[in-house]
Amino acid sequence: SRNRAEGKVLETVGVFEVPKQNGKYETGQLFLHSVFGYRGVVLFPWQARLYDRDVASAASEKAENPAGHGSKEVKGKTHTYYQVLIDARDCPHISQRSQTEAVTFLANHDDSRALYAIPGLDYVSHEDILPYTSTDQVPIQHELFERFLLYDQTKAPPFVARETLRAWQEKNHPWLELSDVHRETTENIRVTVIPFYMGMREAQNSHVYWWRYCIRLENLDSDVVQLRERHWRIFSLSGTLETVRGRGVVGREPVLSKEQPAFQYSSHVSLQASSGHMWGTFRFERPDGSHFDVRIPPFSLESNKDEKTPPSGLHW
């Protein structure tokens, strides 16, 4: 899969093995995304719990107790993800493979429907990082690069966090942090879901809780398939169960092929309760016209009980 990252960007950079500190890449590390091929820079790492239902399935198949058939105990394992900036020059090249990721947050005023976005911010798994070095003092084109990072040739990597980056991370921690990642594979299509709690707003004398969820679809086979439909079930702690059906995702019906095996997008959901669950299926079509359903792993929507202040954007 790492060969997919080789493209125009490799004409200007060289990939090197970069020493990791404590098994993680450091703030300021330049990298290529091994699946989507864009240039980026690491802002800081997050520790998430990865719930991999494929691992749970493999373990249950080995279990000798037939009474446990059909049930999966999914144990979370600690996994490193990175908050990164995407090079704006590469966004046009990845638009067919994904939405250009943005972090969204709620407005700081009474309009509960107002969502704001910071484009070019992504979350990248440790194994998707291809590190490289550059002699350019501003190697990534993003409006936040020089606000967040300072060039220091005595350091390795030579970009260190400014106080503005530390303050921004600390102030906006509740809606930036990812805590759980869910993954499941059906018919060689792997679905990864990362939910984010965004906050609560009051609307018409009731509380509305908001979440963002990022979904990545990966075709692990060489056969071409196309996503045609989505089918969601959304359960709220208030006792409601909502069913959502529709064509494609975010207005698109992406094709997953050997050349472009992955697609990524984000969407939002709101509940009138502090927690809930989501699960469902994606319906894919093969070239011969036949269809199959791919499971979306169940994931919980939890609110951050310790959130004291509403999120803020880029205001210092």
PDB file of C-alpha atoms in Angstrom:
ATOM      1  CA  SER A   1       0.000   0.000   0.000  1.00  0.00           C
ATOM      2  CA  ARG A   2       2.922   2.295   0.529  1.00  0.00           C
ATOM      3  CA  ASN A   3       3.567   2.365  -3.196  1.00  0.00           C
ATOM      4  CA  ARG A   4       0.313   4.289  -3.564  1.00  0.00           C
ATOM      5  CA  ALA A   5       1.942   7.279  -1.891  1.00  0.00           C
ATOM      6  CA  GLU A   6       4.463   7.541  -4.697  1.00  0.00           C
ATOM      7  CA  GLY A   7       3.415  10.254  -7.114  1.00  0.00           C
ATOM      8  CA  LYS A   8       4.210  13.817  -7.897  1.00  0.00           C
ATOM      9  CA  VAL A   9       5.074  14.570  -4.297  1.00  0.00           C
ATOM     10  CA  LEU A  10       7.974  12.151  -4.405  1.00  0.00           C
ATOM     11  CA  GLU A  11       9.589  14.218  -7.110  1.00  0.00           C
ATOM     12  CA  THR A  12      10.343  16.884  -4.519  1.00  0.00           C
ATOM     13  CA  VAL A  13      10.905  14.922  -1.316  1.00  0.00           C
ATOM     14  CA  GLY A  14      12.842  11.877  -0.285  1.00  0.00           C
ATOM     15  CA  VAL A  15      11.502   9.342   2.218  1.00  0.00           C
ATOM     16  CA  PHE A  16      13.838   8.395   5.025  1.00  0.00           C
ATOM     17  CA  GLU A  17      13.631   6.294   8.136  1.00  0.00           C
ATOM     18  CA  VAL A  18      13.243   8.788  10.940  1.00  0.00           C
ATOM     19  CA  PRO A  19      14.002   7.849  14.546  1.00  0.00           C
ATOM     20  CA  LYS A  20      10.859   7.775  16.694  1.00  0.00           C
ATOM     21  CA  GLN A  21      10.768   8.910  20.307  1.00  0.00           C
ATOM     22  CA  ASN A  22       9.018   6.447  22.640  1.00  0.00           C
ATOM     23  CA  GLY A  23       7.603   4.699  19.588  1.00  0.00           C
ATOM     24  CA  LYS A  24       5.824   7.840  18.367  1.00  0.00           C
ATOM     25  CA  TYR A  25       6.627  10.498  15.795  1.00  0.00           C
ATOM     26  CA  GLU A  26       7.221  13.911  17.291  1.00  0.00           C
ATOM     27  CA  THR A  27       5.603  17.294  16.728  1.00  0.00           C
ATOM     28  CA  GLY A  28       6.973  18.803  13.510  1.00  0.00           C
ATOM     29  CA  GLN A  29       7.615  15.473  11.747  1.00  0.00           C
ATOM     30  CA  LEU A  30       7.025  15.742   7.986  1.00  0.00           C
ATOM     31  CA  PHE A  31       5.363  12.756   6.337  1.00  0.00           C
ATOM     32  CA  LEU A  32       3.585  11.344   3.302  1.00  0.00           C
ATOM     33  CA  HIS A  33       0.229   9.627   3.864  1.00  0.00           C
ATOM     34  CA  SER A  34       0.753   6.028   2.726  1.00  0.00           C
ATOM     35  CA  VAL A  35      -2.819   5.657   1.408  1.00  0.00           C
ATOM     36  CA  PHE A  36      -3.864   9.127   0.230  1.00  0.00           C
ATOM     37  CA  GLY A  37      -0.401  10.316  -0.791  1.00  0.00           C
ATOM     38  CA  TYR A  38      -0.563  13.865   0.583  1.00  0.00           C
ATOM     39  CA  ARG A  39       2.243  15.743   2.316  1.00  0.00           C
ATOM     40  CA  GLY A  40       1.621  16.675   5.927  1.00  0.00           C
ATOM     41  CA  VAL A  41       3.166  17.532   9.262  1.00  0.00           C
ATOM     42  CA  VAL A  42       2.489  16.033  12.694  1.00  0.00           C
ATOM     43  CA  LEU A  43       1.075  18.493  15.227  1.00  0.00           C
ATOM     44  CA  PHE A  44       0.795  16.083  18.163  1.00  0.00           C
ATOM     45  CA  PRO A  45      -0.085  12.447  18.911  1.00  0.00           C
ATOM     46  CA  TRP A  46      -3.290  11.112  20.483  1.00  0.00           C
ATOM     47  CA  GLN A  47      -3.663   7.794  22.263  1.00  0.00           C
ATOM     48  CA  ALA A  48      -6.870   6.045  21.195  1.00  0.00           C
ATOM     49  CA  ARG A  49      -8.535   2.733  21.998  1.00  0.00           C
ATOM     50  CA  LEU A  50      -8.807   0.674  18.804  1.00  0.00           C
ATOM     51  CA  TYR A  51     -11.718  -1.789  18.793  1.00  0.00           C
ATOM     52  CA  ASP A  52     -10.950  -4.183  15.945  1.00  0.00           C
ATOM     53  CA  ARG A  53     -13.843  -6.597  15.350  1.00  0.00           C
ATOM     54  CA  ASP A  54     -11.697  -8.560  12.888  1.00  0.00           C
ATOM     55  CA  VAL A  55      -9.341  -9.476  15.706  1.00  0.00           C
ATOM     56  CA  ALA A  56     -12.326 -10.382  17.878  1.00  0.00           C
ATOM     57  CA  SER A  57     -13.710 -12.604  15.107  1.00  0.00           C
ATOM     58  CA  ALA A  58     -10.402 -14.410  14.675  1.00  0.00           C
ATOM     59  CA  ALA A  59     -10.187 -14.982  18.416  1.00  0.00           C
ATOM     60  CA  SER A  60     -13.764 -16.291  18.639  1.00  0.00           C
ATOM     61  CA  GLU A  61     -13.132 -18.746  15.796  1.00  0.00           C
ATOM     62  CA  LYS A  62     -10.261 -20.243  17.765  1.00  0.00           C
ATOM     63  CA  ALA A  63     -12.365 -20.563  20.905  1.00  0.00           C
ATOM     64  CA  GLU A  64     -13.435 -24.129  21.637  1.00  0.00           C
ATOM     65  CA  ASN A  65     -16.647 -23.199  23.408  1.00  0.00           C
ATOM     66  CA  PRO A  66     -19.446 -23.448  20.788  1.00  0.00           C
ATOM     67  CA  ALA A  67     -21.874 -21.656  23.117  1.00  0.00           C
ATOM     68  CA  GLY A  68     -20.064 -18.409  22.416  1.00  0.00           C
ATOM     69  CA  HIS A  69     -20.732 -18.620  18.682  1.00  0.00           C
ATOM     70  CA  GLY A  70     -22.202 -15.444  17.231  1.00  0.00           C
ATOM     71  CA  SER A  71     -21.039 -13.141  19.987  1.00  0.00           C
ATOM     72  CA  LYS A  72     -17.920 -11.029  19.886  1.00  0.00           C
ATOM     73  CA  GLU A  73     -16.062  -9.595  22.811  1.00  0.00           C
ATOM     74  CA  VAL A  74     -14.174  -6.664  21.355  1.00  0.00           C
ATOM     75  CA  LYS A  75     -11.326  -5.467  23.548  1.00  0.00           C
ATOM     76  CA  GLY A  76      -9.812  -2.084  22.907  1.00  0.00           C
ATOM     77  CA  LYS A  77      -6.059  -1.832  22.363  1.00  0.00           C
ATOM     78  CA  THR A  78      -4.076   1.368  22.701  1.00  0.00           C
ATOM     79  CA  HIS A  79      -3.123   2.798  19.323  1.00  0.00           C
ATOM     80  CA  THR A  80      -1.372   6.018  18.287  1.00  0.00           C
ATOM     81  CA  TYR A  81      -3.070   8.520  15.995  1.00  0.00           C
ATOM     82  CA  TYR A  82      -1.760  11.937  14.980  1.00  0.00           C
ATOM     83  CA  GLN A  83      -3.358  15.323  14.539  1.00  0.00           C
ATOM     84  CA  VAL A  84      -1.825  16.621  11.311  1.00  0.00           C
ATOM     85  CA  LEU A  85      -1.926  19.484   8.832  1.00  0.00           C
ATOM     86  CA  ILE A  86      -2.453  18.625   5.140  1.00  0.00           C
ATOM     87  CA  ASP A  87      -0.432  20.480   2.503  1.00  0.00           C
ATOM     88  CA  ALA A  88      -2.921  22.640   0.580  1.00  0.00           C
ATOM     89  CA  ARG A  89      -1.083  21.922  -2.693  1.00  0.00           C
ATOM     90  CA  ASP A  90      -2.049  18.249  -2.445  1.00  0.00           C
ATOM     91  CA  CYS A  91      -5.758  18.741  -1.701  1.00  0.00           C
ATOM     92  CA  PRO A  92      -6.778  18.753  -5.404  1.00  0.00           C
ATOM     93  CA  HIS A  93      -4.999  15.426  -5.926  1.00  0.00           C
ATOM     94  CA  ILE A  94      -6.762  13.650  -3.051  1.00  0.00           C
ATOM     95  CA  SER A  95     -10.258  15.030  -3.661  1.00  0.00           C
ATOM     96  CA  GLN A  96     -11.229  11.920  -5.649  1.00  0.00           C
ATOM     97  CA  ARG A  97     -10.057   9.625  -2.880  1.00  0.00           C
ATOM     98  CA  SER A  98     -11.617  11.473   0.044  1.00  0.00           C
ATOM     99  CA  GLN A  99     -13.095  14.641   1.327  1.00  0.00           C
ATOM    100  CA  THR A 100     -10.258  16.946   2.253  1.00  0.00           C
ATOM    101  CA  GLU A 101     -10.580  16.453   5.984  1.00  0.00           C
ATOM    102  CA  ALA A 102     -11.565  19.339   8.219  1.00  0.00           C
ATOM    103  CA  VAL A 103     -12.116  19.554  11.944  1.00  0.00           C
ATOM    104  CA  THR A 104     -15.552  20.977  12.685  1.00  0.00           C
ATOM    105  CA  PHE A 105     -16.739  22.580  15.891  1.00  0.00           C
ATOM    106  CA  LEU A 106     -19.828  24.291  17.237  1.00  0.00           C
ATOM    107  CA  ALA A 107     -20.249  28.034  17.226  1.00  0.00           C
ATOM    108  CA  ASN A 108     -19.663  29.842  20.491  1.00  0.00           C
ATOM    109  CA  HIS A 109     -23.083  31.495  20.527  1.00  0.00           C
ATOM    110  CA  ASP A 110     -26.740  30.582  20.766  1.00  0.00           C
ATOM    111  CA  ASP A 111     -27.230  29.306  17.223  1.00  0.00           C
ATOM    112  CA  SER A 112     -27.067  25.584  17.949  1.00  0.00           C
ATOM    113  CA  ARG A 113     -26.956  24.675  14.237  1.00  0.00           C
ATOM    114  CA  ALA A 114     -23.880  26.726  13.411  1.00  0.00           C
ATOM    115  CA  LEU A 115     -20.904  24.523  12.541  1.00  0.00           C
ATOM    116  CA  TYR A 116     -17.480  25.943  11.830  1.00  0.00           C
ATOM    117  CA  ALA A 117     -14.664  24.114  10.069  1.00  0.00           C
ATOM    118  CA  ILE A 118     -10.874  24.295  10.007  1.00  0.00           C
ATOM    119  CA  PRO A 119      -9.913  22.739   6.647  1.00  0.00           C
ATOM    120  CA  GLY A 120      -6.844  20.603   6.150  1.00  0.00           C
ATOM    121  CA  LEU A 121      -6.749  19.056   9.626  1.00  0.00           C
ATOM    122  CA  ASP A 122      -6.723  15.264   9.644  1.00  0.00           C
ATOM    123  CA  TYR A 123      -6.231  12.331  12.013  1.00  0.00           C
ATOM    124  CA  VAL A 124      -3.709   9.768  10.779  1.00  0.00           C
ATOM    125  CA  SER A 125      -2.957   6.309  12.133  1.00  0.00           C
ATOM    126  CA  HIS A 126       0.644   5.504  13.055  1.00  0.00           C
ATOM    127  CA  GLU A 127       1.035   2.915  10.281  1.00  0.00           C
ATOM    128  CA  ASP A 128      -0.095   5.418   7.621  1.00  0.00           C
ATOM    129  CA  ILE A 129       2.887   7.721   8.296  1.00  0.00           C
ATOM    130  CA  LEU A 130       5.788   7.698   5.812  1.00  0.00           C
ATOM    131  CA  PRO A 131       8.301  10.105   7.386  1.00  0.00           C
ATOM    132  CA  TYR A 132      10.581  12.337   5.348  1.00  0.00           C
ATOM    133  CA  THR A 133      12.938  15.255   5.870  1.00  0.00           C
ATOM    134  CA  SER A 134      13.227  18.575   4.028  1.00  0.00           C
ATOM    135  CA  THR A 135      15.607  21.521   3.989  1.00  0.00           C
ATOM    136  CA  ASP A 136      12.722  23.895   3.291  1.00  0.00           C
ATOM    137  CA  GLN A 137      11.884  26.114   6.263  1.00  0.00           C
ATOM    138  CA  VAL A 138       8.209  26.184   5.240  1.00  0.00           C
ATOM    139  CA  PRO A 139       7.731  22.760   3.591  1.00  0.00           C
ATOM    140  CA  ILE A 140       3.953  22.548   4.167  1.00  0.00           C
ATOM    141  CA  GLN A 141       1.542  25.103   2.764  1.00  0.00           C
ATOM    142  CA  HIS A 142      -1.225  25.603   5.308  1.00  0.00           C
ATOM    143  CA  GLU A 143      -2.394  28.810   6.935  1.00  0.00           C
ATOM    144  CA  LEU A 144      -1.703  27.370  10.388  1.00  0.00           C
ATOM    145  CA  PHE A 145       1.795  25.992   9.707  1.00  0.00           C
ATOM    146  CA  GLU A 146       3.751  29.080  10.749  1.00  0.00           C
ATOM    147  CA  ARG A 147       1.251  29.943  13.480  1.00  0.00           C
ATOM    148  CA  PHE A 148       1.752  26.562  15.104  1.00  0.00           C
ATOM    149  CA  LEU A 149       5.362  25.621  14.285  1.00  0.00           C
ATOM    150  CA  LEU A 150       8.711  27.383  14.483  1.00  0.00           C
ATOM    151  CA  TYR A 151      11.779  26.421  12.451  1.00  0.00           C
ATOM    152  CA  ASP A 152      14.754  25.432  14.630  1.00  0.00           C
ATOM    153  CA  GLN A 153      17.635  23.844  12.733  1.00  0.00           C
ATOM    154  CA  THR A 154      19.170  22.527  15.973  1.00  0.00           C
ATOM    155  CA  LYS A 155      16.188  20.228  16.565  1.00  0.00           C
ATOM    156  CA  ALA A 156      15.209  16.935  14.941  1.00  0.00           C
ATOM    157  CA  PRO A 157      12.719  17.302  13.388  1.00  0.00           C
ATOM    158  CA  PRO A 158      13.603  21.002  12.871  1.00  0.00           C
ATOM    159  CA  PHE A 159      10.063  22.283  13.579  1.00  0.00           C
ATOM    160  CA  VAL A 160       9.002  22.864  17.182  1.00  0.00           C
ATOM    161  CA  ALA A 161       5.648  23.745  18.684  1.00  0.00           C
ATOM    162  CA  ARG A 162       4.928  27.399  19.288  1.00  0.00           C
ATOM    163  CA  GLU A 163       3.059  28.390  22.415  1.00  0.00           C
ATOM    164  CA  THR A 164       0.009  29.018  20.217  1.00  0.00           C
ATOM    165  CA  LEU A 165      -0.126  25.310  19.304  1.00  0.00           C
ATOM    166  CA  ARG A 166       0.094  24.221  22.937  1.00  0.00           C
ATOM    167  CA  ALA A 167      -2.555  26.735  23.974  1.00  0.00           C
ATOM    168  CA  TRP A 168      -4.837  25.738  21.099  1.00  0.00           C
ATOM    169  CA  GLN A 169      -4.557  22.037  21.939  1.00  0.00           C
ATOM    170  CA  GLU A 170      -5.205  22.623  25.645  1.00  0.00           C
ATOM    171  CA  LYS A 171      -8.127  25.002  25.094  1.00  0.00           C
ATOM    172  CA  ASN A 172      -9.854  22.877  22.467  1.00  0.00           C
ATOM    173  CA  HIS A 173      -9.012  19.465  23.878  1.00  0.00           C
ATOM    174  CA  PRO A 174     -12.663  18.352  24.389  1.00  0.00           C
ATOM    175  CA  TRP A 175     -13.626  18.469  20.713  1.00  0.00           C
ATOM    176  CA  LEU A 176     -10.208  17.675  19.194  1.00  0.00           C
ATOM    177  CA  GLU A 177      -9.455  14.465  21.059  1.00  0.00           C
ATOM    178  CA  LEU A 178     -10.290  11.119  19.585  1.00  0.00           C
ATOM    179  CA  SER A 179     -10.737   8.380  22.155  1.00  0.00           C
ATOM    180  CA  ASP A 180     -12.228   5.366  20.363  1.00  0.00           C
ATOM    181  CA  VAL A 181     -11.619   3.896  16.905  1.00  0.00           C
ATOM    182  CA  HIS A 182     -13.806   1.068  15.554  1.00  0.00           C
ATOM    183  CA  ARG A 183     -12.883  -1.234  12.687  1.00  0.00           C
ATOM    184  CA  GLU A 184     -14.541  -4.173  10.916  1.00  0.00           C
ATOM    185  CA  THR A 185     -14.051  -5.966   7.578  1.00  0.00           C
ATOM    186  CA  THR A 186     -16.809  -7.538   5.455  1.00  0.00           C
ATOM    187  CA  GLU A 187     -16.125  -9.148   2.055  1.00  0.00           C
ATOM    188  CA  ASN A 188     -12.649  -7.519   1.992  1.00  0.00           C
ATOM    189  CA  ILE A 189     -14.077  -4.024   2.579  1.00  0.00           C
ATOM    190  CA  ARG A 190     -12.719  -2.550   5.807  1.00  0.00           C
ATOM    191  CA  VAL A 191     -14.714   0.167   7.540  1.00  0.00           C
ATOM    192  CA  THR A 192     -13.031   2.359  10.168  1.00  0.00           C
ATOM    193  CA  VAL A 193     -15.078   4.790  12.267  1.00  0.00           C
ATOM    194  CA  ILE A 194     -13.773   7.537  14.581  1.00  0.00           C
ATOM    195  CA  PRO A 195     -16.430   9.438  16.567  1.00  0.00           C
ATOM    196  CA  PHE A 196     -15.781  12.854  18.148  1.00  0.00           C
ATOM    197  CA  TYR A 197     -17.933  14.596  20.722  1.00  0.00           C
ATOM    198  CA  MET A 198     -18.417  18.232  19.732  1.00  0.00           C
ATOM    199  CA  GLY A 199     -20.455  19.667  22.575  1.00  0.00           C
ATOM    200  CA  MET A 200     -23.951  20.497  23.774  1.00  0.00           C
ATOM    201  CA  ARG A 201     -26.151  23.442  22.902  1.00  0.00           C
ATOM    202  CA  GLU A 202     -29.552  24.525  24.161  1.00  0.00           C
ATOM    203  CA  ALA A 203     -32.334  24.751  21.591  1.00  0.00           C
ATOM    204  CA  GLN A 204     -36.028  25.371  22.271  1.00  0.00           C
ATOM    205  CA  ASN A 205     -35.694  24.625  25.985  1.00  0.00           C
ATOM    206  CA  SER A 206     -33.923  21.315  25.393  1.00  0.00           C
ATOM    207  CA  HIS A 207     -30.340  20.133  25.164  1.00  0.00           C
ATOM    208  CA  VAL A 208     -28.908  19.032  21.815  1.00  0.00           C
ATOM    209  CA  TYR A 209     -25.679  17.003  21.825  1.00  0.00           C
ATOM    210  CA  TRP A 210     -23.491  16.964  18.700  1.00  0.00           C
ATOM    211  CA  TRP A 211     -20.963  14.450  17.376  1.00  0.00           C
ATOM    212  CA  ARG A 212     -18.802  14.265  14.288  1.00  0.00           C
ATOM    213  CA  TYR A 213     -17.778  10.897  12.887  1.00  0.00           C
ATOM    214  CA  CYS A 214     -15.038  10.169  10.381  1.00  0.00           C
ATOM    215  CA  ILE A 215     -15.369   7.064   8.197  1.00  0.00           C
ATOM    216  CA  ARG A 216     -12.744   5.409   6.039  1.00  0.00           C
ATOM    217  CA  LEU A 217     -13.625   2.711   3.508  1.00  0.00           C
ATOM    218  CA  GLU A 218     -10.809   0.489   2.213  1.00  0.00           C
ATOM    219  CA  ASN A 219     -10.949  -2.162  -0.482  1.00  0.00           C
ATOM    220  CA  LEU A 220      -8.459  -4.857   0.544  1.00  0.00           C
ATOM    221  CA  ASP A 221      -9.094  -6.831  -2.673  1.00  0.00           C
ATOM    222  CA  SER A 222      -8.250  -6.125  -6.317  1.00  0.00           C
ATOM    223  CA  ASP A 223     -11.878  -6.267  -7.486  1.00  0.00           C
ATOM    224  CA  VAL A 224     -13.569  -2.958  -8.309  1.00  0.00           C
ATOM    225  CA  VAL A 225     -16.627  -2.096  -6.198  1.00  0.00           C
ATOM    226  CA  GLN A 226     -18.816   0.992  -5.884  1.00  0.00           C
ATOM    227  CA  LEU A 227     -20.663   2.258  -2.838  1.00  0.00           C
ATOM    228  CA  ARG A 228     -24.342   2.736  -3.690  1.00  0.00           C
ATOM    229  CA  GLU A 229     -26.353   3.114  -0.478  1.00  0.00           C
ATOM    230  CA  ARG A 230     -26.042   3.742   3.239  1.00  0.00           C
ATOM    231  CA  HIS A 231     -28.337   2.404   5.945  1.00  0.00           C
ATOM    232  CA  TRP A 232     -27.918   3.814   9.453  1.00  0.00           C
ATOM    233  CA  ARG A 233     -29.566   2.956  12.766  1.00  0.00           C
ATOM    234  CA  ILE A 234     -29.203   5.646  15.433  1.00  0.00           C
ATOM    235  CA  PHE A 235     -30.254   4.832  18.994  1.00  0.00           C
ATOM    236  CA  SER A 236     -30.552   7.579  21.588  1.00  0.00           C
ATOM    237  CA  LEU A 237     -30.455   7.124  25.359  1.00  0.00           C
ATOM    238  CA  SER A 238     -33.825   8.894  25.414  1.00  0.00           C
ATOM    239  CA  GLY A 239     -35.249   5.704  23.902  1.00  0.00           C
ATOM    240  CA  THR A 240     -35.630   6.695  20.250  1.00  0.00           C
ATOM    241  CA  LEU A 241     -34.370   4.586  17.335  1.00  0.00           C
ATOM    242  CA  GLU A 242     -33.961   6.364  14.009  1.00  0.00           C
ATOM    243  CA  THR A 243     -33.388   4.729  10.632  1.00  0.00           C
ATOM    244  CA  VAL A 244     -31.624   6.661   7.878  1.00  0.00           C
ATOM    245  CA  ARG A 245     -31.353   5.390   4.296  1.00  0.00           C
ATOM    246  CA  GLY A 246     -29.891   7.179   1.330  1.00  0.00           C
ATOM    247  CA  ARG A 247     -27.833   7.055  -1.840  1.00  0.00           C
ATOM    248  CA  GLY A 248     -24.069   7.076  -1.412  1.00  0.00           C
ATOM    249  CA  VAL A 249     -22.309   9.192   1.199  1.00  0.00           C
ATOM    250  CA  VAL A 250     -21.839  12.985   1.262  1.00  0.00           C
ATOM    251  CA  GLY A 251     -23.403  13.202  -2.184  1.00  0.00           C
ATOM    252  CA  ARG A 252     -20.973  10.760  -3.762  1.00  0.00           C
ATOM    253  CA  GLU A 253     -20.884   7.091  -4.735  1.00  0.00           C
ATOM    254  CA  PRO A 254     -17.149   6.371  -4.576  1.00  0.00           C
ATOM    255  CA  VAL A 255     -15.493   3.611  -6.585  1.00  0.00           C
ATOM    256  CA  LEU A 256     -12.884   1.561  -4.699  1.00  0.00           C
ATOM    257  CA  SER A 257     -10.327   0.040  -7.038  1.00  0.00           C
ATOM    258  CA  LYS A 258      -6.782  -1.290  -6.897  1.00  0.00           C
ATOM    259  CA  GLU A 259      -5.519   2.140  -8.023  1.00  0.00           C
ATOM    260  CA  GLN A 260      -7.669   4.101  -5.545  1.00  0.00           C
ATOM    261  CA  PRO A 261      -8.609   1.616  -2.819  1.00  0.00           C
ATOM    262  CA  ALA A 262      -9.754   4.004  -0.095  1.00  0.00           C
ATOM    263  CA  PHE A 263     -12.309   6.749   0.481  1.00  0.00           C
ATOM    264  CA  GLN A 264     -12.702   8.891   3.611  1.00  0.00           C
ATOM    265  CA  TYR A 265     -15.383  11.340   4.718  1.00  0.00           C
ATOM    266  CA  SER A 266     -16.887  12.974   7.802  1.00  0.00           C
ATOM    267  CA  SER A 267     -20.461  13.657   8.818  1.00  0.00           C
ATOM    268  CA  HIS A 268     -22.403  14.797  11.887  1.00  0.00           C
ATOM    269  CA  VAL A 269     -25.209  13.589  14.118  1.00  0.00           C
ATOM    270  CA  SER A 270     -27.132  15.230  16.945  1.00  0.00           C
ATOM    271  CA  LEU A 271     -29.197  13.680  19.755  1.00  0.00           C
ATOM    272  CA  GLN A 272     -31.454  15.083  22.447  1.00  0.00           C
ATOM    273  CA  ALA A 273     -29.686  12.808  24.909  1.00  0.00           C
ATOM    274  CA  SER A 274     -26.155  12.741  26.295  1.00  0.00           C
ATOM    275  CA  SER A 275     -25.317   9.386  24.711  1.00  0.00           C
ATOM    276  CA  GLY A 276     -26.389   6.824  22.142  1.00  0.00           C
ATOM    277  CA  HIS A 277     -25.194   4.282  19.591  1.00  0.00           C
ATOM    278  CA  MET A 278     -24.877   4.103  15.799  1.00  0.00           C
ATOM    279  CA  TRP A 279     -24.460   1.139  13.496  1.00  0.00           C
ATOM    280  CA  GLY A 280     -25.519   0.101  10.018  1.00  0.00           C
ATOM    281  CA  THR A 281     -24.439  -1.101   6.584  1.00  0.00           C
ATOM    282  CA  PHE A 282     -23.071   0.197   3.303  1.00  0.00           C
ATOM    283  CA  ARG A 283     -24.381  -1.459   0.149  1.00  0.00           C
ATOM    284  CA  PHE A 284     -21.769  -2.011  -2.552  1.00  0.00           C
ATOM    285  CA  GLU A 285     -22.178  -2.989  -6.197  1.00  0.00           C
ATOM    286  CA  ARG A 286     -19.873  -5.241  -8.206  1.00  0.00           C
ATOM    287  CA  PRO A 287     -19.180  -4.750 -11.951  1.00  0.00           C
ATOM    288  CA  ASP A 288     -21.618  -7.601 -12.760  1.00  0.00           C
ATOM    289  CA  GLY A 289     -24.457  -5.695 -11.057  1.00  0.00           C
ATOM    290  CA  SER A 290     -24.660  -7.867  -7.948  1.00  0.00           C
ATOM    291  CA  HIS A 291     -24.780  -6.215  -4.506  1.00  0.00           C
ATOM    292  CA  PHE A 292     -23.456  -6.982  -1.043  1.00  0.00           C
ATOM    293  CA  ASP A 293     -23.740  -5.284   2.336  1.00  0.00           C
ATOM    294  CA  VAL A 294     -20.755  -4.210   4.411  1.00  0.00           C
ATOM    295  CA  ARG A 295     -21.177  -3.828   8.165  1.00  0.00           C
ATOM    296  CA  ILE A 296     -20.474  -0.529   9.877  1.00  0.00           C
ATOM    297  CA  PRO A 297     -19.092  -1.483  13.292  1.00  0.00           C
ATOM    298  CA  PRO A 298     -21.318  -0.320  16.182  1.00  0.00           C
ATOM    299  CA  PHE A 299     -19.913   2.676  18.009  1.00  0.00           C
ATOM    300  CA  SER A 300     -21.076   4.645  20.999  1.00  0.00           C
ATOM    301  CA  LEU A 301     -21.788   8.349  21.100  1.00  0.00           C
ATOM    302  CA  GLU A 302     -20.619   9.606  24.486  1.00  0.00           C
ATOM    303  CA  SER A 303     -20.580  13.139  25.812  1.00  0.00           C
ATOM    304  CA  ASN A 304     -17.646  14.526  27.747  1.00  0.00           C
ATOM    305  CA  LYS A 305     -19.087  14.963  31.224  1.00  0.00           C
ATOM    306  CA  ASP A 306     -16.132  17.042  32.374  1.00  0.00           C
ATOM    307  CA  GLU A 307     -16.488  19.663  29.647  1.00  0.00           C
ATOM    308  CA  LYS A 308     -16.585  23.021  31.419  1.00  0.00           C
ATOM    309  CA  THR A 309     -16.265  25.572  28.659  1.00  0.00           C
ATOM    310  CA  PRO A 310     -17.625  25.599  25.105  1.00  0.00           C
ATOM    311  CA  PRO A 311     -15.111  24.960  22.336  1.00  0.00           C
ATOM    312  CA  SER A 312     -13.470  27.937  20.737  1.00  0.00           C
ATOM    313  CA  GLY A 313     -11.975  28.337  17.310  1.00  0.00           C
ATOM    314  CA  LEU A 314      -8.841  30.108  16.236  1.00  0.00           C
ATOM    315  CA  HIS A 315      -9.064  32.969  18.698  1.00  0.00           C
ATOM    316  CA  TRP A 316      -6.074  33.769  20.844  1.00  0.00           C
TER     317      TRP A 316
END
